[in-house]
Amino acid sequence: KHVTSVDGKLLPLTKKEYLILEYLLLNKNSLIQKAQIEARVFPFKKQKANHLLNMHILHLRKKLGMNFLIKTIPHQGFMVPG
């Protein structure tokens, strides 16, 4: 099982959500291209990777709440400001 904590509360994450969040946090303050995340998290689903990534980012945002920012850089990727 994969979990993270926000404001002292444990939040369960799916494996894909965890991998995405981990990658963004390891590269905090850096623009991460969508293709980089897709290749790392969805290596065998290239046709659906963009849709899957957007869906998982949406789920992460809902789970993490308003105090945790995953910034979208249009047509490029995502960033977690630090």
Tab-separated table of C-alpha atoms in Angstrom:
chain	number	residue	atom	x	y	z
A	1	LYS	CA	0.000	0.000	0.000
A	2	HIS	CA	1.074	3.540	-0.694
A	3	VAL	CA	0.286	6.414	1.638
A	4	THR	CA	1.291	9.996	2.196
A	5	SER	CA	0.398	12.430	4.925
A	6	VAL	CA	-1.017	15.911	4.640
A	7	ASP	CA	-1.547	18.009	7.747
A	8	GLY	CA	-1.007	14.924	9.903
A	9	LYS	CA	-3.637	12.830	8.103
A	10	LEU	CA	-2.672	9.654	6.291
A	11	LEU	CA	-3.975	9.482	2.730
A	12	PRO	CA	-4.055	6.237	0.772
A	13	LEU	CA	-2.730	6.524	-2.770
A	14	THR	CA	-2.814	4.173	-5.714
A	15	LYS	CA	0.535	2.950	-6.993
A	16	LYS	CA	0.338	5.302	-10.002
A	17	GLU	CA	-0.629	8.308	-7.862
A	18	TYR	CA	2.286	7.547	-5.557
A	19	LEU	CA	4.755	7.270	-8.448
A	20	ILE	CA	3.569	10.572	-9.947
A	21	LEU	CA	3.704	12.403	-6.616
A	22	GLU	CA	7.109	10.952	-5.770
A	23	TYR	CA	8.545	12.035	-9.135
A	24	LEU	CA	7.142	15.556	-8.778
A	25	LEU	CA	8.477	15.904	-5.235
A	26	LEU	CA	11.918	14.582	-6.163
A	27	ASN	CA	12.010	17.315	-8.801
A	28	LYS	CA	10.449	20.109	-6.738
A	29	ASN	CA	10.625	23.570	-8.353
A	30	SER	CA	11.350	22.010	-11.744
A	31	LEU	CA	9.064	21.750	-14.731
A	32	ILE	CA	8.490	18.077	-15.427
A	33	GLN	CA	7.421	17.389	-18.978
A	34	LYS	CA	4.288	15.285	-19.373
A	35	ALA	CA	6.245	12.870	-21.563
A	36	GLN	CA	8.757	12.284	-18.747
A	37	ILE	CA	6.037	11.335	-16.276
A	38	GLU	CA	4.174	9.264	-18.848
A	39	ALA	CA	7.307	7.267	-19.747
A	40	ARG	CA	8.050	6.609	-16.078
A	41	VAL	CA	4.537	5.766	-14.891
A	42	PHE	CA	2.777	4.394	-17.996
A	43	PRO	CA	5.556	2.821	-20.108
A	44	PHE	CA	3.259	0.302	-21.850
A	45	LYS	CA	0.192	2.485	-22.447
A	46	LYS	CA	1.547	5.137	-24.765
A	47	GLN	CA	-1.739	5.806	-26.583
A	48	LYS	CA	-3.663	6.416	-23.354
A	49	ALA	CA	-0.857	7.877	-21.236
A	50	ASN	CA	-1.884	11.541	-21.574
A	51	HIS	CA	-5.457	10.846	-20.508
A	52	LEU	CA	-4.326	8.578	-17.665
A	53	LEU	CA	-1.842	11.143	-16.400
A	54	ASN	CA	-4.439	13.921	-16.368
A	55	MET	CA	-6.885	11.640	-14.537
A	56	HIS	CA	-4.332	10.721	-11.864
A	57	ILE	CA	-3.275	14.371	-11.386
A	58	LEU	CA	-6.949	15.262	-10.865
A	59	HIS	CA	-7.305	12.498	-8.254
A	60	LEU	CA	-4.112	13.601	-6.508
A	61	ARG	CA	-5.315	17.195	-6.325
A	62	LYS	CA	-8.601	16.076	-4.778
A	63	LYS	CA	-6.878	13.849	-2.230
A	64	LEU	CA	-4.140	16.315	-1.273
A	65	GLY	CA	-6.452	19.305	-0.936
A	66	MET	CA	-6.018	23.003	-1.549
A	67	ASN	CA	-2.903	23.389	0.607
A	68	PHE	CA	-0.810	21.271	-1.765
A	69	LEU	CA	-0.179	22.748	-5.183
A	70	ILE	CA	0.501	20.765	-8.330
A	71	LYS	CA	0.916	23.516	-10.886
A	72	THR	CA	-0.011	22.866	-14.518
A	73	ILE	CA	2.213	24.443	-17.142
A	74	PRO	CA	-0.060	24.437	-20.233
A	75	HIS	CA	1.069	22.194	-23.104
A	76	GLN	CA	4.236	21.280	-21.200
A	77	GLY	CA	3.846	19.534	-17.881
A	78	PHE	CA	3.585	19.917	-14.140
A	79	MET	CA	5.519	21.413	-11.264
A	80	VAL	CA	5.377	21.376	-7.472
A	81	PRO	CA	6.602	24.758	-6.280
A	82	GLY	CA	8.646	24.710	-3.138
